mmCIF file with all atom_site columns, C-alpha atoms in Angstrom:
data_model
loop_
_atom_site.group_PDB
_atom_site.id
_atom_site.type_symbol
_atom_site.label_atom_id
_atom_site.label_alt_id
_atom_site.label_comp_id
_atom_site.label_asym_id
_atom_site.label_entity_id
_atom_site.label_seq_id
_atom_site.pdbx_PDB_ins_code
_atom_site.Cartn_x
_atom_site.Cartn_y
_atom_site.Cartn_z
_atom_site.occupancy
_atom_site.B_iso_or_equiv
_atom_site.pdbx_formal_charge
_atom_site.auth_seq_id
_atom_site.auth_comp_id
_atom_site.auth_asym_id
_atom_site.auth_atom_id
_atom_site.pdbx_PDB_model_num
ATOM 1   C CA . MET A 1 1   ? -16.198 -49.322 104.100 1.00 47.00 ? 213 MET A CA 1
ATOM 2   C CA . GLY A 1 2   ? -14.990 -48.170 100.660 1.00 47.00 ? 214 GLY A CA 1
ATOM 3   C CA . PHE A 1 3   ? -14.520 -44.867 98.850  1.00 50.00 ? 215 PHE A CA 1
ATOM 4   C CA . VAL A 1 4   ? -15.594 -43.738 95.389  1.00 49.00 ? 216 VAL A CA 1
ATOM 5   C CA . PRO A 1 5   ? -13.823 -40.713 93.811  1.00 50.00 ? 217 PRO A CA 1
ATOM 6   C CA . THR A 1 6   ? -16.078 -38.096 92.212  1.00 50.00 ? 218 THR A CA 1
ATOM 7   C CA . LYS A 1 7   ? -15.206 -35.395 89.692  1.00 47.00 ? 219 LYS A CA 1
ATOM 8   C CA . PRO A 1 8   ? -16.983 -32.846 87.450  1.00 50.00 ? 220 PRO A CA 1
ATOM 9   C CA . SER A 1 9   ? -18.648 -34.343 84.396  1.00 45.00 ? 221 SER A CA 1
ATOM 10  C CA . LYS A 1 10  ? -17.350 -31.639 82.021  1.00 42.00 ? 222 LYS A CA 1
ATOM 11  C CA . THR A 1 11  ? -13.674 -32.440 81.912  1.00 45.00 ? 223 THR A CA 1
ATOM 12  C CA . ASP A 1 12  ? -11.388 -34.349 79.590  1.00 42.00 ? 224 ASP A CA 1
ATOM 13  C CA . ARG A 1 13  ? -9.259  -36.019 82.234  1.00 44.00 ? 225 ARG A CA 1
ATOM 14  C CA . THR A 1 14  ? -9.433  -37.690 85.629  1.00 42.00 ? 226 THR A CA 1
ATOM 15  C CA . GLY A 1 15  ? -7.636  -36.078 88.558  1.00 47.00 ? 227 GLY A CA 1
ATOM 16  C CA . ARG A 1 16  ? -5.511  -37.913 91.096  1.00 46.00 ? 228 ARG A CA 1
ATOM 17  C CA . PRO A 1 17  ? -7.519  -39.682 93.844  1.00 46.00 ? 229 PRO A CA 1
ATOM 18  C CA . ASP A 1 18  ? -6.186  -37.262 96.460  1.00 48.00 ? 230 ASP A CA 1
ATOM 19  C CA . GLN A 1 19  ? -7.520  -34.339 94.385  1.00 46.00 ? 231 GLN A CA 1
ATOM 20  C CA . ALA A 1 20  ? -11.038 -35.738 94.046  1.00 45.00 ? 232 ALA A CA 1
ATOM 21  C CA . ASP A 1 21  ? -13.915 -35.548 96.488  1.00 49.00 ? 233 ASP A CA 1
ATOM 22  C CA . ARG A 1 22  ? -14.588 -38.909 98.113  1.00 50.00 ? 234 ARG A CA 1
ATOM 23  C CA . ILE A 1 23  ? -17.863 -40.451 99.245  1.00 55.00 ? 235 ILE A CA 1
ATOM 24  C CA . ALA A 1 24  ? -17.835 -43.116 101.962 1.00 61.00 ? 236 ALA A CA 1
ATOM 25  C CA . LEU A 1 25  ? -19.844 -46.237 101.039 1.00 62.00 ? 237 LEU A CA 1
ATOM 26  C CA . THR A 1 26  ? -20.565 -49.545 102.729 1.00 72.00 ? 238 THR A CA 1
ATOM 27  C CA . GLU A 1 27  ? -19.429 -52.714 100.946 1.00 74.00 ? 239 GLU A CA 1
ATOM 28  C CA . ASP A 1 28  ? -23.009 -53.458 99.848  1.00 75.00 ? 240 ASP A CA 1
ATOM 29  C CA . GLU A 1 29  ? -23.399 -49.929 98.469  1.00 71.00 ? 241 GLU A CA 1
ATOM 30  C CA . LEU A 1 30  ? -20.047 -50.218 96.751  1.00 64.00 ? 242 LEU A CA 1
ATOM 31  C CA . ARG A 1 31  ? -21.025 -53.517 95.094  1.00 72.00 ? 243 ARG A CA 1
ATOM 32  C CA . GLU A 1 32  ? -24.351 -52.011 94.033  1.00 77.00 ? 244 GLU A CA 1
ATOM 33  C CA . ILE A 1 33  ? -22.816 -48.915 92.448  1.00 69.00 ? 245 ILE A CA 1
ATOM 34  C CA . THR A 1 34  ? -20.036 -50.824 90.673  1.00 70.00 ? 246 THR A CA 1
ATOM 35  C CA . GLY A 1 35  ? -22.616 -53.288 89.338  1.00 75.00 ? 247 GLY A CA 1
ATOM 36  C CA . PHE A 1 36  ? -24.752 -50.396 88.130  1.00 73.00 ? 248 PHE A CA 1
ATOM 37  C CA . ALA A 1 37  ? -21.707 -48.802 86.431  1.00 69.00 ? 249 ALA A CA 1
ATOM 38  C CA . ALA A 1 38  ? -20.854 -52.074 84.695  1.00 74.00 ? 250 ALA A CA 1
ATOM 39  C CA . ASP A 1 39  ? -24.451 -52.431 83.516  1.00 77.00 ? 251 ASP A CA 1
ATOM 40  C CA . CYS A 1 40  ? -24.432 -48.866 82.166  1.00 67.00 ? 252 CYS A CA 1
ATOM 41  C CA . ALA A 1 41  ? -21.182 -49.525 80.308  1.00 69.00 ? 253 ALA A CA 1
ATOM 42  C CA . ALA A 1 42  ? -22.643 -52.661 78.734  1.00 76.00 ? 254 ALA A CA 1
ATOM 43  C CA . ARG A 1 43  ? -25.762 -50.770 77.646  1.00 76.00 ? 255 ARG A CA 1
ATOM 44  C CA . VAL A 1 44  ? -23.713 -47.941 76.123  1.00 67.00 ? 256 VAL A CA 1
ATOM 45  C CA . LEU A 1 45  ? -21.594 -50.466 74.213  1.00 71.00 ? 257 LEU A CA 1
ATOM 46  C CA . HIS A 1 46  ? -24.732 -52.192 72.941  1.00 72.00 ? 258 HIS A CA 1
ATOM 47  C CA . LEU A 1 47  ? -26.270 -48.882 71.792  1.00 70.00 ? 259 LEU A CA 1
ATOM 48  C CA . PHE A 1 48  ? -23.014 -47.920 70.086  1.00 63.00 ? 260 PHE A CA 1
ATOM 49  C CA . GLU A 1 49  ? -22.869 -51.237 68.237  1.00 68.00 ? 261 GLU A CA 1
ATOM 50  C CA . GLN A 1 50  ? -26.521 -50.846 67.211  1.00 69.00 ? 262 GLN A CA 1
ATOM 51  C CA . SER A 1 51  ? -25.826 -47.357 65.856  1.00 64.00 ? 263 SER A CA 1
ATOM 52  C CA . LEU A 1 52  ? -23.062 -48.493 63.519  1.00 62.00 ? 264 LEU A CA 1
ATOM 53  C CA . PRO A 1 53  ? -24.282 -48.450 59.917  1.00 63.00 ? 265 PRO A CA 1
ATOM 54  C CA . ALA A 1 54  ? -24.607 -51.781 58.207  1.00 65.00 ? 266 ALA A CA 1
ATOM 55  C CA . ASP A 1 55  ? -23.261 -50.107 55.086  1.00 63.00 ? 267 ASP A CA 1
ATOM 56  C CA . PRO A 1 56  ? -19.694 -48.902 55.816  1.00 62.00 ? 268 PRO A CA 1
ATOM 57  C CA . ARG A 1 57  ? -19.683 -46.377 52.981  1.00 64.00 ? 269 ARG A CA 1
ATOM 58  C CA . PRO A 1 58  ? -19.422 -42.695 54.022  1.00 64.00 ? 270 PRO A CA 1
ATOM 59  C CA . ARG A 1 59  ? -22.704 -40.913 54.578  1.00 64.00 ? 271 ARG A CA 1
ATOM 60  C CA . GLU A 1 60  ? -23.709 -37.752 52.748  1.00 64.00 ? 272 GLU A CA 1
ATOM 61  C CA . ALA A 1 61  ? -25.214 -34.630 54.262  1.00 67.00 ? 273 ALA A CA 1
ATOM 62  C CA . ILE A 1 62  ? -28.241 -33.127 52.510  1.00 69.00 ? 274 ILE A CA 1
ATOM 63  C CA . GLU A 1 63  ? -28.645 -29.378 52.881  1.00 70.00 ? 275 GLU A CA 1
ATOM 64  C CA . ALA A 1 64  ? -31.091 -26.804 51.623  1.00 73.00 ? 276 ALA A CA 1
ATOM 65  C CA . ALA A 1 65  ? -29.966 -24.940 48.522  1.00 76.00 ? 277 ALA A CA 1
ATOM 66  C CA . ILE A 1 66  ? -29.540 -21.237 49.230  1.00 80.00 ? 278 ILE A CA 1
ATOM 67  C CA . THR A 1 67  ? -29.169 -18.685 46.478  1.00 83.00 ? 279 THR A CA 1
ATOM 68  C CA . GLY A 1 68  ? -27.119 -15.718 47.548  1.00 88.00 ? 280 GLY A CA 1
ATOM 69  C CA . ARG A 1 69  ? -23.732 -14.108 47.977  1.00 92.00 ? 281 ARG A CA 1
ATOM 70  C CA . GLU A 1 70  ? -21.093 -15.710 50.188  1.00 93.00 ? 282 GLU A CA 1
ATOM 71  C CA . ILE A 1 71  ? -19.973 -13.247 52.852  1.00 96.00 ? 283 ILE A CA 1
ATOM 72  C CA . GLU A 1 72  ? -17.591 -14.020 55.698  1.00 96.00 ? 284 GLU A CA 1
ATOM 73  C CA . CYS A 1 73  ? -16.486 -12.169 58.776  1.00 97.00 ? 285 CYS A CA 1
ATOM 74  C CA . GLY A 1 74  ? -13.615 -12.666 61.222  1.00 97.00 ? 286 GLY A CA 1
ATOM 75  C CA . VAL A 1 75  ? -14.146 -12.627 64.972  1.00 97.00 ? 287 VAL A CA 1
ATOM 76  C CA . LEU A 1 76  ? -11.293 -12.076 67.411  1.00 96.00 ? 288 LEU A CA 1
ATOM 77  C CA . GLU A 1 77  ? -11.238 -12.195 71.192  1.00 95.00 ? 289 GLU A CA 1
ATOM 78  C CA . PHE A 1 78  ? -10.098 -8.869  72.663  1.00 95.00 ? 290 PHE A CA 1
ATOM 79  C CA . GLU A 1 79  ? -9.628  -8.019  76.332  1.00 92.00 ? 291 GLU A CA 1
ATOM 80  C CA . ASP A 1 80  ? -13.078 -6.415  76.461  1.00 93.00 ? 292 ASP A CA 1
ATOM 81  C CA . GLY A 1 81  ? -14.769 -9.233  74.513  1.00 94.00 ? 293 GLY A CA 1
ATOM 82  C CA . PRO A 1 82  ? -15.079 -10.519 70.950  1.00 96.00 ? 294 PRO A CA 1
ATOM 83  C CA . ARG A 1 83  ? -15.101 -8.083  68.040  1.00 97.00 ? 295 ARG A CA 1
ATOM 84  C CA . ALA A 1 84  ? -15.794 -8.617  64.347  1.00 97.00 ? 296 ALA A CA 1
ATOM 85  C CA . SER A 1 85  ? -13.697 -7.530  61.407  1.00 97.00 ? 297 SER A CA 1
ATOM 86  C CA . LEU A 1 86  ? -14.905 -5.915  58.237  1.00 98.00 ? 298 LEU A CA 1
ATOM 87  C CA . PRO A 1 87  ? -16.501 -8.632  56.077  1.00 97.00 ? 299 PRO A CA 1
ATOM 88  C CA . ALA A 1 88  ? -15.204 -10.113 52.839  1.00 97.00 ? 300 ALA A CA 1
ATOM 89  C CA . GLU A 1 89  ? -17.049 -11.552 49.861  1.00 95.00 ? 301 GLU A CA 1
ATOM 90  C CA . ILE A 1 90  ? -16.118 -14.778 48.084  1.00 90.00 ? 302 ILE A CA 1
ATOM 91  C CA . PRO A 1 91  ? -17.232 -14.315 44.457  1.00 86.00 ? 303 PRO A CA 1
ATOM 92  C CA . PRO A 1 92  ? -18.449 -17.403 42.590  1.00 78.00 ? 304 PRO A CA 1
ATOM 93  C CA . PRO A 1 93  ? -15.873 -19.065 40.343  1.00 73.00 ? 305 PRO A CA 1
ATOM 94  C CA . ASP A 1 94  ? -16.494 -18.237 36.693  1.00 71.00 ? 306 ASP A CA 1
ATOM 95  C CA . ALA A 1 95  ? -15.312 -21.543 35.234  1.00 65.00 ? 307 ALA A CA 1
ATOM 96  C CA . HIS A 1 96  ? -16.939 -23.906 37.736  1.00 66.00 ? 308 HIS A CA 1
ATOM 97  C CA . ALA A 1 97  ? -20.525 -24.863 38.383  1.00 67.00 ? 309 ALA A CA 1
ATOM 98  C CA . TYR A 1 98  ? -19.678 -25.831 41.978  1.00 66.00 ? 310 TYR A CA 1
ATOM 99  C CA . TYR A 1 99  ? -17.257 -24.478 44.555  1.00 64.00 ? 311 TYR A CA 1
ATOM 100 C CA . ASP A 1 100 ? -15.304 -27.730 44.766  1.00 67.00 ? 312 ASP A CA 1
ATOM 101 C CA . PHE A 1 101 ? -11.631 -28.392 45.589  1.00 70.00 ? 313 PHE A CA 1
ATOM 102 C CA . GLU A 1 102 ? -10.388 -27.314 42.165  1.00 74.00 ? 314 GLU A CA 1
ATOM 103 C CA . ALA A 1 103 ? -12.431 -24.121 42.211  1.00 69.00 ? 315 ALA A CA 1
ATOM 104 C CA . LYS A 1 104 ? -11.307 -23.275 45.749  1.00 69.00 ? 316 LYS A CA 1
ATOM 105 C CA . TYR A 1 105 ? -7.614  -24.089 45.615  1.00 67.00 ? 317 TYR A CA 1
ATOM 106 C CA . ILE A 1 106 ? -6.551  -24.209 41.954  1.00 70.00 ? 318 ILE A CA 1
ATOM 107 C CA . ASP A 1 107 ? -8.710  -21.777 39.979  1.00 66.00 ? 319 ASP A CA 1
ATOM 108 C CA . SER A 1 108 ? -9.724  -19.658 42.948  1.00 67.00 ? 320 SER A CA 1
ATOM 109 C CA . THR A 1 109 ? -11.080 -16.165 42.471  1.00 73.00 ? 321 THR A CA 1
ATOM 110 C CA . PRO A 1 110 ? -9.602  -13.543 44.834  1.00 81.00 ? 322 PRO A CA 1
ATOM 111 C CA . GLY A 1 111 ? -11.865 -12.504 47.671  1.00 88.00 ? 323 GLY A CA 1
ATOM 112 C CA . ILE A 1 112 ? -13.178 -8.949  47.852  1.00 92.00 ? 324 ILE A CA 1
ATOM 113 C CA . VAL A 1 113 ? -12.061 -7.150  51.017  1.00 94.00 ? 325 VAL A CA 1
ATOM 114 C CA . PRO A 1 114 ? -13.994 -5.347  52.295  1.00 95.00 ? 326 PRO A CA 1
ATOM 115 C CA . ALA A 1 115 ? -17.195 -6.790  50.897  1.00 95.00 ? 327 ALA A CA 1
ATOM 116 C CA . PRO A 1 116 ? -19.312 -4.341  48.868  1.00 95.00 ? 328 PRO A CA 1
ATOM 117 C CA . LEU A 1 117 ? -22.172 -4.020  51.342  1.00 96.00 ? 329 LEU A CA 1
ATOM 118 C CA . THR A 1 118 ? -24.215 -1.144  52.671  1.00 96.00 ? 330 THR A CA 1
ATOM 119 C CA . GLU A 1 119 ? -23.324 0.294   56.068  1.00 96.00 ? 331 GLU A CA 1
ATOM 120 C CA . GLU A 1 120 ? -26.406 -1.367  57.521  1.00 96.00 ? 332 GLU A CA 1
ATOM 121 C CA . GLU A 1 121 ? -25.503 -4.773  56.062  1.00 96.00 ? 333 GLU A CA 1
ATOM 122 C CA . THR A 1 122 ? -21.916 -4.459  57.280  1.00 97.00 ? 334 THR A CA 1
ATOM 123 C CA . ALA A 1 123 ? -23.054 -3.614  60.797  1.00 97.00 ? 335 ALA A CA 1
ATOM 124 C CA . GLU A 1 124 ? -25.575 -6.464  60.750  1.00 97.00 ? 336 GLU A CA 1
ATOM 125 C CA . ILE A 1 125 ? -23.147 -9.189  59.679  1.00 97.00 ? 337 ILE A CA 1
ATOM 126 C CA . ARG A 1 126 ? -20.556 -8.027  62.210  1.00 97.00 ? 338 ARG A CA 1
ATOM 127 C CA . ARG A 1 127 ? -23.177 -8.228  64.950  1.00 96.00 ? 339 ARG A CA 1
ATOM 128 C CA . LEU A 1 128 ? -24.312 -11.675 63.798  1.00 96.00 ? 340 LEU A CA 1
ATOM 129 C CA . ALA A 1 129 ? -20.727 -12.948 63.653  1.00 96.00 ? 341 ALA A CA 1
ATOM 130 C CA . VAL A 1 130 ? -20.116 -11.957 67.285  1.00 96.00 ? 342 VAL A CA 1
ATOM 131 C CA . ASP A 1 131 ? -23.471 -13.485 68.267  1.00 95.00 ? 343 ASP A CA 1
ATOM 132 C CA . ALA A 1 132 ? -22.439 -16.763 66.606  1.00 94.00 ? 344 ALA A CA 1
ATOM 133 C CA . PHE A 1 133 ? -19.069 -16.675 68.389  1.00 95.00 ? 345 PHE A CA 1
ATOM 134 C CA . GLU A 1 134 ? -20.742 -16.261 71.763  1.00 94.00 ? 346 GLU A CA 1
ATOM 135 C CA . ALA A 1 135 ? -23.594 -18.695 71.105  1.00 92.00 ? 347 ALA A CA 1
ATOM 136 C CA . ALA A 1 136 ? -21.114 -21.473 70.327  1.00 91.00 ? 348 ALA A CA 1
ATOM 137 C CA . SER A 1 137 ? -18.906 -20.555 73.333  1.00 89.00 ? 349 SER A CA 1
ATOM 138 C CA . CYS A 1 138 ? -15.931 -20.003 71.031  1.00 92.00 ? 350 CYS A CA 1
ATOM 139 C CA . GLU A 1 139 ? -12.546 -18.755 72.171  1.00 91.00 ? 351 GLU A CA 1
ATOM 140 C CA . GLY A 1 140 ? -9.702  -16.992 70.424  1.00 92.00 ? 352 GLY A CA 1
ATOM 141 C CA . LEU A 1 141 ? -10.811 -16.638 66.832  1.00 95.00 ? 353 LEU A CA 1
ATOM 142 C CA . VAL A 1 142 ? -13.365 -17.838 64.310  1.00 96.00 ? 354 VAL A CA 1
ATOM 143 C CA . ARG A 1 143 ? -14.353 -17.069 60.755  1.00 97.00 ? 355 ARG A CA 1
ATOM 144 C CA . ALA A 1 144 ? -18.129 -16.914 60.484  1.00 96.00 ? 356 ALA A CA 1
ATOM 145 C CA . ASP A 1 145 ? -19.412 -17.661 56.972  1.00 95.00 ? 357 ASP A CA 1
ATOM 146 C CA . PHE A 1 146 ? -22.813 -16.416 55.808  1.00 95.00 ? 358 PHE A CA 1
ATOM 147 C CA . PHE A 1 147 ? -25.013 -16.326 52.749  1.00 93.00 ? 359 PHE A CA 1
ATOM 148 C CA . LEU A 1 148 ? -26.715 -13.029 51.896  1.00 95.00 ? 360 LEU A CA 1
ATOM 149 C CA . THR A 1 149 ? -29.954 -14.037 50.209  1.00 93.00 ? 361 THR A CA 1
ATOM 150 C CA . GLU A 1 150 ? -31.781 -12.154 47.491  1.00 90.00 ? 362 GLU A CA 1
ATOM 151 C CA . ASP A 1 151 ? -34.241 -11.008 50.182  1.00 91.00 ? 363 ASP A CA 1
ATOM 152 C CA . GLY A 1 152 ? -31.428 -9.290  52.077  1.00 92.00 ? 364 GLY A CA 1
ATOM 153 C CA . GLU A 1 153 ? -31.291 -11.877 54.872  1.00 94.00 ? 365 GLU A CA 1
ATOM 154 C CA . PHE A 1 154 ? -28.037 -13.205 56.314  1.00 95.00 ? 366 PHE A CA 1
ATOM 155 C CA . VAL A 1 155 ? -28.067 -16.988 56.796  1.00 92.00 ? 367 VAL A CA 1
ATOM 156 C CA . ILE A 1 156 ? -25.128 -18.483 58.680  1.00 91.00 ? 368 ILE A CA 1
ATOM 157 C CA . ASN A 1 157 ? -23.423 -21.320 56.833  1.00 89.00 ? 369 ASN A CA 1
ATOM 158 C CA . GLU A 1 158 ? -20.711 -22.347 59.272  1.00 90.00 ? 370 GLU A CA 1
ATOM 159 C CA . ILE A 1 159 ? -18.349 -21.267 62.032  1.00 93.00 ? 371 ILE A CA 1
ATOM 160 C CA . ASN A 1 160 ? -14.768 -22.094 61.148  1.00 93.00 ? 372 ASN A CA 1
ATOM 161 C CA . THR A 1 161 ? -12.801 -22.318 64.408  1.00 91.00 ? 373 THR A CA 1
ATOM 162 C CA . LEU A 1 162 ? -9.474  -22.856 62.645  1.00 90.00 ? 374 LEU A CA 1
ATOM 163 C CA . PRO A 1 163 ? -9.510  -20.611 59.554  1.00 91.00 ? 375 PRO A CA 1
ATOM 164 C CA . GLY A 1 164 ? -6.601  -20.246 57.170  1.00 88.00 ? 376 GLY A CA 1
ATOM 165 C CA . PHE A 1 165 ? -3.988  -18.051 58.821  1.00 89.00 ? 377 PHE A CA 1
ATOM 166 C CA . THR A 1 166 ? -1.288  -17.380 56.245  1.00 86.00 ? 378 THR A CA 1
ATOM 167 C CA . PRO A 1 167 ? -0.714  -13.698 55.425  1.00 83.00 ? 379 PRO A CA 1
ATOM 168 C CA . ILE A 1 168 ? -2.753  -14.157 52.220  1.00 82.00 ? 380 ILE A CA 1
ATOM 169 C CA . SER A 1 169 ? -5.645  -16.003 53.890  1.00 88.00 ? 381 SER A CA 1
ATOM 170 C CA . MET A 1 170 ? -8.995  -14.258 54.140  1.00 92.00 ? 382 MET A CA 1
ATOM 171 C CA . TYR A 1 171 ? -9.016  -14.055 57.942  1.00 95.00 ? 383 TYR A CA 1
ATOM 172 C CA . PRO A 1 172 ? -5.833  -11.942 58.229  1.00 95.00 ? 384 PRO A CA 1
ATOM 173 C CA . GLN A 1 173 ? -6.882  -9.931  55.175  1.00 95.00 ? 385 GLN A CA 1
ATOM 174 C CA . MET A 1 174 ? -10.194 -9.006  56.802  1.00 97.00 ? 386 MET A CA 1
ATOM 175 C CA . TRP A 1 175 ? -8.421  -7.845  59.943  1.00 97.00 ? 387 TRP A CA 1
ATOM 176 C CA . GLN A 1 176 ? -5.837  -5.958  57.864  1.00 96.00 ? 388 GLN A CA 1
ATOM 177 C CA . ALA A 1 177 ? -8.712  -4.046  56.264  1.00 96.00 ? 389 ALA A CA 1
ATOM 178 C CA . THR A 1 178 ? -10.092 -3.381  59.756  1.00 97.00 ? 390 THR A CA 1
ATOM 179 C CA . GLY A 1 179 ? -6.797  -1.892  60.896  1.00 96.00 ? 391 GLY A CA 1
ATOM 180 C CA . VAL A 1 180 ? -5.167  -4.878  62.620  1.00 96.00 ? 392 VAL A CA 1
ATOM 181 C CA . GLY A 1 181 ? -1.970  -6.000  60.882  1.00 95.00 ? 393 GLY A CA 1
ATOM 182 C CA . TYR A 1 182 ? -0.611  -9.546  60.854  1.00 94.00 ? 394 TYR A CA 1
ATOM 183 C CA . PRO A 1 183 ? 1.942   -9.147  63.712  1.00 94.00 ? 395 PRO A CA 1
ATOM 184 C CA . GLU A 1 184 ? -0.643  -7.398  65.921  1.00 95.00 ? 396 GLU A CA 1
ATOM 185 C CA . LEU A 1 185 ? -3.201  -10.086 65.085  1.00 95.00 ? 397 LEU A CA 1
ATOM 186 C CA . ILE A 1 186 ? -0.852  -12.811 66.329  1.00 94.00 ? 398 ILE A CA 1
ATOM 187 C CA . ASP A 1 187 ? -0.023  -10.761 69.431  1.00 95.00 ? 399 ASP A CA 1
ATOM 188 C CA . LEU A 1 188 ? -3.722  -10.343 70.257  1.00 95.00 ? 400 LEU A CA 1
ATOM 189 C CA . LEU A 1 189 ? -4.269  -14.100 69.961  1.00 94.00 ? 401 LEU A CA 1
ATOM 190 C CA . VAL A 1 190 ? -1.348  -14.797 72.297  1.00 94.00 ? 402 VAL A CA 1
ATOM 191 C CA . GLN A 1 191 ? -2.685  -12.243 74.794  1.00 93.00 ? 403 GLN A CA 1
ATOM 192 C CA . ALA A 1 192 ? -6.134  -13.852 74.671  1.00 92.00 ? 404 ALA A CA 1
ATOM 193 C CA . ALA A 1 193 ? -4.594  -17.276 75.348  1.00 90.00 ? 405 ALA A CA 1
ATOM 194 C CA . LEU A 1 194 ? -2.604  -15.941 78.314  1.00 91.00 ? 406 LEU A CA 1
ATOM 195 C CA . ARG A 1 195 ? -5.756  -14.409 79.848  1.00 88.00 ? 407 ARG A CA 1
ATOM 196 C CA . ARG A 1 196 ? -7.628  -17.688 79.571  1.00 82.00 ? 408 ARG A CA 1
ATOM 197 C CA . SER A 1 197 ? -7.788  -19.845 82.685  1.00 78.00 ? 409 SER A CA 1
ATOM 198 C CA . THR A 1 198 ? -6.665  -23.447 82.519  1.00 74.00 ? 410 THR A CA 1
ATOM 199 C CA . GLY A 1 199 ? -8.810  -26.462 83.307  1.00 65.00 ? 411 GLY A CA 1
ATOM 200 C CA . LEU A 1 200 ? -12.588 -26.639 83.119  1.00 58.00 ? 412 LEU A CA 1
ATOM 201 C CA . ARG A 1 201 ? -14.264 -23.540 81.660  1.00 56.00 ? 413 ARG A CA 1
#
């Protein structure tokens, strides 16, 4: 008779054997399951090797071109749930055709906080930012980046789960405009972390 430890599949570590549930197996069953596990491991390794590109050069992502204004919104986890800040607008750089590294970090144009939007547009992007936060099961903080198309539609570009957080970064600036200063912002993040349970969530 042998024992096989079991544990939840959604975890990043293995617990001690005395903390895991155990299933009693006969020797034949134990040999069968270990053989099956070894076969699965071999198949996964084979699939991984097959998926490696023959060409080692980095791959490029191809995305649809969207014409519109770049609007972003901060989301912060409060005790009663996530809330969104007032949005900001990132104006296009005058001297650059593309928003590349030089345009972003060297010749950057200051963001506009709050973004010049209608009340309806402001309410809509704040709602969408919270929806994105919850849909992706985020915690703590995110900066949700959108495009506002010429048709008046918000299209989400990305969720940044680790936005810039210096006092001059856009995320703290958006919350400053919303009425949450830098020290309070840090305090709220610490409080959210302390409320969060440890282990599998």
